[in-house]
Coordinates of C-alpha atoms and ligand atoms in Angstrom, one line a residue:
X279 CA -14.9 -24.3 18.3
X280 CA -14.3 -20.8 16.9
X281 CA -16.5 -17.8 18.1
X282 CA -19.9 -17.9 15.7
X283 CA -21.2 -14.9 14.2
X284 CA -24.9 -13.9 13.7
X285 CA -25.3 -15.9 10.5
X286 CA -26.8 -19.2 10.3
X287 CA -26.7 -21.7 7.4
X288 CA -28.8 -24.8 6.8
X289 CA -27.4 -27.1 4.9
X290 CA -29.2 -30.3 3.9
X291 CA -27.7 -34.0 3.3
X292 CA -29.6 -36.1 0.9
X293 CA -31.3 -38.6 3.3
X294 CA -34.8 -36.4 4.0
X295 CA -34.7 -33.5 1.4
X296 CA -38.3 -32.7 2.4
X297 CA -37.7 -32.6 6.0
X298 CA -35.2 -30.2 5.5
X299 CA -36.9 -27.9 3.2
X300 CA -39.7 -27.7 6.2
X301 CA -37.4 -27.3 8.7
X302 CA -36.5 -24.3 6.7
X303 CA -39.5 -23.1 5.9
X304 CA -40.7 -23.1 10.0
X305 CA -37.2 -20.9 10.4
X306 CA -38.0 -18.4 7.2
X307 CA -34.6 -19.1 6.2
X308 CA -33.5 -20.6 3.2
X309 CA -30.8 -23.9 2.7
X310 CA -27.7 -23.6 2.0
X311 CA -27.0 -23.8 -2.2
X312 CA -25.1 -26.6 -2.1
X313 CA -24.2 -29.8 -4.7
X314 CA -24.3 -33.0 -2.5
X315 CA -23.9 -36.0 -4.9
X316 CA -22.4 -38.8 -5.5
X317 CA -19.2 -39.7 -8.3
X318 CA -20.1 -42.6 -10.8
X319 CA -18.4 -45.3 -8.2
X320 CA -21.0 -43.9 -5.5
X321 CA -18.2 -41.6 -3.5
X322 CA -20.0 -39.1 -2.1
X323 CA -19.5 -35.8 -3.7
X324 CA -19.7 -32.2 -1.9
X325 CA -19.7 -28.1 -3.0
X326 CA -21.0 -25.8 -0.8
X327 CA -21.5 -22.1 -3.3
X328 CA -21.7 -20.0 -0.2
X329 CA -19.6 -18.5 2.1
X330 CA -19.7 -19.9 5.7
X331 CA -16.7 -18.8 7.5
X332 CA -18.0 -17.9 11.2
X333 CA -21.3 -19.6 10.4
X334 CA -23.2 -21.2 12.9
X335 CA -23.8 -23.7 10.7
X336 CA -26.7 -26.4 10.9
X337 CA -26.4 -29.5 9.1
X338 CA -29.8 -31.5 8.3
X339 CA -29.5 -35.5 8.1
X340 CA -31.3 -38.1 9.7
X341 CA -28.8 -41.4 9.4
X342 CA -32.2 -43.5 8.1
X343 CA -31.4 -45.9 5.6
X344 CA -29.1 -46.3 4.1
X345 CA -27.4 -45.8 7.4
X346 CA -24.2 -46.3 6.2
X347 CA -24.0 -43.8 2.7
X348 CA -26.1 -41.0 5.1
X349 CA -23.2 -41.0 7.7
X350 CA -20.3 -40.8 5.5
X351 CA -22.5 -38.1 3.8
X352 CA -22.8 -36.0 7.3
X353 CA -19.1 -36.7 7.9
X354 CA -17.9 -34.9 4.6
X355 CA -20.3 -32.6 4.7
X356 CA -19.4 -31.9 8.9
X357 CA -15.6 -31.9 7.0
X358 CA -16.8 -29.3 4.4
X359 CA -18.0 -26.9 6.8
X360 CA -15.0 -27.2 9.2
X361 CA -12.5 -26.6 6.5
X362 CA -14.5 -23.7 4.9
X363 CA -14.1 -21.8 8.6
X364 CA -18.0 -22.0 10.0
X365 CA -18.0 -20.8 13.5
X366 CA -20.1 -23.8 14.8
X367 CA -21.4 -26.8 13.5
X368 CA -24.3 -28.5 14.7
X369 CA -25.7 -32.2 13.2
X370 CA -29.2 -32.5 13.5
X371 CA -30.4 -35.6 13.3
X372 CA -33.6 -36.6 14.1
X373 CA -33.4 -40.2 14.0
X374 CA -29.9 -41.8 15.0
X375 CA -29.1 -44.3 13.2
X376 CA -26.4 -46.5 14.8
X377 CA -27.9 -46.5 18.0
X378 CA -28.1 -50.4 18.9
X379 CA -25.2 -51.5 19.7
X380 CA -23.8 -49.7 22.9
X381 CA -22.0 -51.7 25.1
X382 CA -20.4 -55.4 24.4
X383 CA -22.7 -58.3 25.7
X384 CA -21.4 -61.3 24.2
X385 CA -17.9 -62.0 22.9
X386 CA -16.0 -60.7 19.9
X387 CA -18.8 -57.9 18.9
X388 CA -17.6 -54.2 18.2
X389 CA -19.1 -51.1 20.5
X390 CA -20.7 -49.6 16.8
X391 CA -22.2 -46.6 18.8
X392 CA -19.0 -45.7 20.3
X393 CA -17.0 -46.5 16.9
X394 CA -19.6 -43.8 15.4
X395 CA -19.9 -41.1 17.7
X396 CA -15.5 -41.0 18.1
X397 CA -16.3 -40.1 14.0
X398 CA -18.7 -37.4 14.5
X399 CA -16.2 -35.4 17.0
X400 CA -13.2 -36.5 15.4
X401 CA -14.2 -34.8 12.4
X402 CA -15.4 -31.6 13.7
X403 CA -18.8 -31.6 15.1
X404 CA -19.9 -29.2 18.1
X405 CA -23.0 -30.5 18.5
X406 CA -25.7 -32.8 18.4
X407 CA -29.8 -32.3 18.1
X408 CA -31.3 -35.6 18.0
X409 CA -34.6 -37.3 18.6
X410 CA -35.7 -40.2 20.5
X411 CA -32.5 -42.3 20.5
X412 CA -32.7 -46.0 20.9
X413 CA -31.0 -45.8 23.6
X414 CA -30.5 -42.4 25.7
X415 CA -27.1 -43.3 27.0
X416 CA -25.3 -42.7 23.8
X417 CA -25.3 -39.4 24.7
X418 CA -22.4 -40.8 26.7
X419 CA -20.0 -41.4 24.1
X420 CA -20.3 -37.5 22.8
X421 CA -17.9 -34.9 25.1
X422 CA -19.7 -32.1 22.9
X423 CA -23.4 -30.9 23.9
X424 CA -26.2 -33.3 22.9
X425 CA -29.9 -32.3 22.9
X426 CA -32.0 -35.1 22.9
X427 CA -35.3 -33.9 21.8
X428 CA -38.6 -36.2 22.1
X429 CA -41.4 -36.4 19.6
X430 CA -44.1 -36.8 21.8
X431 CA -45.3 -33.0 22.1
X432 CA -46.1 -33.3 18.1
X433 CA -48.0 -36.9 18.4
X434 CA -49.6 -36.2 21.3
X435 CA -51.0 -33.5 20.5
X436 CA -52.3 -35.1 17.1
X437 CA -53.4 -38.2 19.3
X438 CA -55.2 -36.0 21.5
X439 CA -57.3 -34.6 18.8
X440 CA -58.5 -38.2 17.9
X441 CA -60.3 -38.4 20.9
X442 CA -59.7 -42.2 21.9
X443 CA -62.4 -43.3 24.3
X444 CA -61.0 -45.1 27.7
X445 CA -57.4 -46.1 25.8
X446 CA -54.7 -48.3 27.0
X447 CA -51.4 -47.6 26.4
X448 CA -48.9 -50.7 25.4
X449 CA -45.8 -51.1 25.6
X450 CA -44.3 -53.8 23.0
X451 CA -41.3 -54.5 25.5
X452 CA -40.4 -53.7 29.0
X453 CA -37.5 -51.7 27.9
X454 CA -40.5 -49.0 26.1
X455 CA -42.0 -48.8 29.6
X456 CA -41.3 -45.2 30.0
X457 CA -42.0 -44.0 27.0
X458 CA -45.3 -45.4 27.2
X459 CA -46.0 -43.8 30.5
X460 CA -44.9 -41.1 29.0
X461 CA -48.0 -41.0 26.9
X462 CA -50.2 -42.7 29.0
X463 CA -50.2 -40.0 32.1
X464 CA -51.3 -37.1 29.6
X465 CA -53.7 -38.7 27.9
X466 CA -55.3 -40.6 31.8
X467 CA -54.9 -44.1 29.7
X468 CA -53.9 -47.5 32.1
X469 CA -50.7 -48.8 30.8
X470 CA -50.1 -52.7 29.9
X471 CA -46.9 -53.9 28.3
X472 CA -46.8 -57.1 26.1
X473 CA -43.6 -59.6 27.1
X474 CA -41.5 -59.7 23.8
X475 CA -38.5 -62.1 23.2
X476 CA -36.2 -61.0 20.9
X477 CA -35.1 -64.2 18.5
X478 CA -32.8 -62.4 15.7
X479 CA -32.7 -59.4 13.8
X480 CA -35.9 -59.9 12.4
X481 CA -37.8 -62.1 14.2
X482 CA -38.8 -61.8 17.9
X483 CA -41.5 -63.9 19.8
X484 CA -44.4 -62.7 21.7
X485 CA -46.2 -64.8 24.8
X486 CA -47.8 -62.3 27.4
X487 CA -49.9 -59.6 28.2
X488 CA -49.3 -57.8 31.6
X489 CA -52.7 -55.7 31.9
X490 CA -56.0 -55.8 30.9
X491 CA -56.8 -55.0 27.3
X492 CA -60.3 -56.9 26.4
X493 CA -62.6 -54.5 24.7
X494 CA -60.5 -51.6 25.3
X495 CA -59.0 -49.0 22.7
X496 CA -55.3 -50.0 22.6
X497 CA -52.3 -47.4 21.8
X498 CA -49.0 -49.0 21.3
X499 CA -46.2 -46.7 22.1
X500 CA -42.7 -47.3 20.6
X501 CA -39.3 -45.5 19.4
X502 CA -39.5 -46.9 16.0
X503 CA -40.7 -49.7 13.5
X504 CA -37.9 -51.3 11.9
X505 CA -38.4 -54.7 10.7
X506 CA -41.7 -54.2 11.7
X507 CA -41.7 -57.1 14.2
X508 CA -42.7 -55.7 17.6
X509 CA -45.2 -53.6 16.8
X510 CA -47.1 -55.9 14.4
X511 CA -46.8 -59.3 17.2
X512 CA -47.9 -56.7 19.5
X513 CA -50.3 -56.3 17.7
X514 CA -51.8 -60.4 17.2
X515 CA -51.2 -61.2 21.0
X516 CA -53.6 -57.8 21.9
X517 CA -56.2 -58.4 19.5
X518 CA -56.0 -62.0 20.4
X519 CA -56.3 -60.6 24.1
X520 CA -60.2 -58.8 22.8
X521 CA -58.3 -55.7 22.2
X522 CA -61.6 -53.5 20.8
X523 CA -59.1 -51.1 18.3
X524 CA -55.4 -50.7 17.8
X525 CA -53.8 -47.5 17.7
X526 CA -49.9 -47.7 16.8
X527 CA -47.8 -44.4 17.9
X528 CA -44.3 -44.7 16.7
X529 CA -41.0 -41.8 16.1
X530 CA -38.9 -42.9 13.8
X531 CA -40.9 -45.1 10.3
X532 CA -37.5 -46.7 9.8
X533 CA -39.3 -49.2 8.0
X534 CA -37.0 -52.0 6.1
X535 CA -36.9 -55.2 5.3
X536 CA -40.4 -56.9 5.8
X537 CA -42.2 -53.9 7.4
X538 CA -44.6 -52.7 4.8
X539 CA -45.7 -55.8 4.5
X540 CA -46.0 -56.6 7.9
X541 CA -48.0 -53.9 8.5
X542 CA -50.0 -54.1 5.7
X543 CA -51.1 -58.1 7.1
X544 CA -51.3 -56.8 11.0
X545 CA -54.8 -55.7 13.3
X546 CA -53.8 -52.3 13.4
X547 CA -56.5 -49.8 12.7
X548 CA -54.4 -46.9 12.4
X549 CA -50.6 -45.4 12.7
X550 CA -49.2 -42.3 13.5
X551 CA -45.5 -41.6 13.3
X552 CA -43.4 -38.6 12.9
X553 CA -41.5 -37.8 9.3
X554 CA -38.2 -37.9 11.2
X555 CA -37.4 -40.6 8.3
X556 CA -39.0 -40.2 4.5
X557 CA -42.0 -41.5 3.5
X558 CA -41.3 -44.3 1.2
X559 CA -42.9 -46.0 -1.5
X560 CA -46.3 -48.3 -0.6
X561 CA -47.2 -47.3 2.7
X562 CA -50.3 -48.4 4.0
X563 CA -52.6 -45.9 3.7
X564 CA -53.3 -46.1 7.2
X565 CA -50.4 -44.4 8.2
X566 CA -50.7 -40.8 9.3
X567 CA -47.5 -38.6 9.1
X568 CA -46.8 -35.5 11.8
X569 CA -44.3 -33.1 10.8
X570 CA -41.5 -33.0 13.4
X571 CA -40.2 -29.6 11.3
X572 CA -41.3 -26.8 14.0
X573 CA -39.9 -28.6 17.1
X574 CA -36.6 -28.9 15.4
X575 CA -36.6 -25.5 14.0
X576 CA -37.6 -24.0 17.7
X577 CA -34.3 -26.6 18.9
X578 CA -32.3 -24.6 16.0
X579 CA -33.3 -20.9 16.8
X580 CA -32.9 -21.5 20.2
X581 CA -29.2 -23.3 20.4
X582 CA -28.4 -19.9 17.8
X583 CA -29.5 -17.3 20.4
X584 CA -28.4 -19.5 23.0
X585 CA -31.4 -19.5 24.9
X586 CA -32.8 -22.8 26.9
X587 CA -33.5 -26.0 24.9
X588 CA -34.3 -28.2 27.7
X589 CA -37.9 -26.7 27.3
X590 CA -38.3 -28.6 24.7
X591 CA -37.0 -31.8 26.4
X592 CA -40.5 -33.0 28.1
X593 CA -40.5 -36.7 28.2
Ligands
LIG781 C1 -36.8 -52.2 20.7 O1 -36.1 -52.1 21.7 C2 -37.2 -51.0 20.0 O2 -37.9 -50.1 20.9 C3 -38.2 -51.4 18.9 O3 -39.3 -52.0 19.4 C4 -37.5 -52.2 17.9 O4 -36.2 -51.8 17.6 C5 -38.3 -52.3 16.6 O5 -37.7 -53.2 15.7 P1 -38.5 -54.1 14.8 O6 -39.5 -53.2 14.1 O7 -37.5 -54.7 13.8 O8 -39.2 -55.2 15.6

């Protein structure tokens, strides 16, 4: 890494234009003018119009779906800013996508975390700001600075304002346990975790409750709706428990295959997750969106002065 100057660029991939432009607005600095497109056979397609040699340069993409096009977008664009002379370069990405598989437990399965991280050094990145990761220990696989951020300052504090009389908070799986402490100590809530069996991909089987939910206010905690399975069999098993209301408070709306739908058909009164991912077409209108924007641009302004970051790393 070559000494930064003063300046600082945004520049925004194409997977959450909106997040971006928010993130810039909470910094009152403007993005980068930049073409990112893609040539008729779908390559992906890069011109940044501004200078950025000795930049400390900041480089906005969640890898949301599609996972695979949003990487190889961050990589060229991580490639653009190296070869133009930027001083620093810094992903931010507030969900991680390629985050699931991080170690090999069965036979003849790649290490795809690994795999992806070795691309984001190999190709010139400094730095990471992420939220939330699937799993924390990725951070692992990165020999350059990672802050791993956490949402819940933003929907807790939105949670709190909704007043929820004598809550639980759930857990979906045991591996969620302490995230949902997490929210449960703040908030004085008793925790209960549901026992979740995962069968494929998609489809994952739910038999137990641990803890008492019968005509109590339930808030199930998670790191993100994908497929919309765990949160929304959660969801059955507690109302079938005499949960009173359900309360869903999730990161990352990854949101693919079934998931609208899913959600759409569940017992869930209300959700609340952060825009770390864009809001797509036919959400349930029950879904309430908190802007992650200022607790990234406070991560930015402070890795640029170089002042602490793990303030912002409460848990
Ligand atoms: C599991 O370990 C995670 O915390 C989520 O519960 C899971 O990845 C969500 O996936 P889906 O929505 O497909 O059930």
């Amino acid at each position: 890494m070559d000494a930064y100057s003063d300046k600082i660029t945004l520049i925004s991939g194409q997977a959450h234009p909106q997040l971006s432009r928010d993130i810039a607005d909470a910094l009152d600095l403007p993005l980068a003018n930049a073409h990112v497109g893609r040539f008729p056979d779908g390559e992906v397609d890069i011109k940044i119009n501004e200078d950025l040699r000795g930049s400390d340069v900041f480089i906005l993409q969640p890898t949301c779906p599609p996972v695979n096009d949003n990487w190889i977008e961050l990589l060229l664009l991580i490639d653009t800013a190296r070869r133009a002379s930027a001083g620093r370069i810094t992903a931010v990405m507030p969900y991680y996508g390629y985050a699931r598989k991080d170690r090999k437990d069965e036979g003849r399965v790649p290490i795809s975390a690994r795999v992806l991280a070795n691309t984001l050094t190999v190709g010139g990145c400094d730095r990471l700001v992420t939220i939330d990761m699937h799993a924390a220990q990725i951070q692992g696989f990165y020999d350059i600075p990672v802050d791993h951020l956490y949402a819940k300052p933003a929907l807790l504090d939105r949670l709190s304002e909704l007043n929820i009389v004598d809550p639980v908070v759930v857990s979906p799986d045991v591996g969620g346990i302490k995230m949902a402490r997490g929210y449960a100590k703040p908030l004085g809530a008793d925790l209960a975790i549901v026992d979740k069996r995962r069968i494929s991909g998609s489809e994952i089987a739910v038999e137990h409750v641990i803890g008492d939910v019968r005509d109590r206010n339930v808030v199930i905690v998670d790191d993100m709706i994908s497929t919309g399975g765990s949160i929304t069999e959660a969801a059955k098993i507690l109302r079938k428990n005499g949960a009173s209301s359900i309360m869903v408070v999730v990161t990352h709306p990854v949101f693919c295959g079934p998931a609208i739908q899913r959600l759409r058909d569940a017992p869930i009164d209300k959700i609340l997750v952060s825009d770390s991912c864009p809001r797509g077409e036919g959400w349930p209108g029950n879904i309430e969106t908190v802007s992650i924007a200022p607790l990234l641009a406070k991560a930015i302004i402070n890795i640029h002065r170089s002042t602490s970051v793990s303030v912002l790393f409460q848990d």
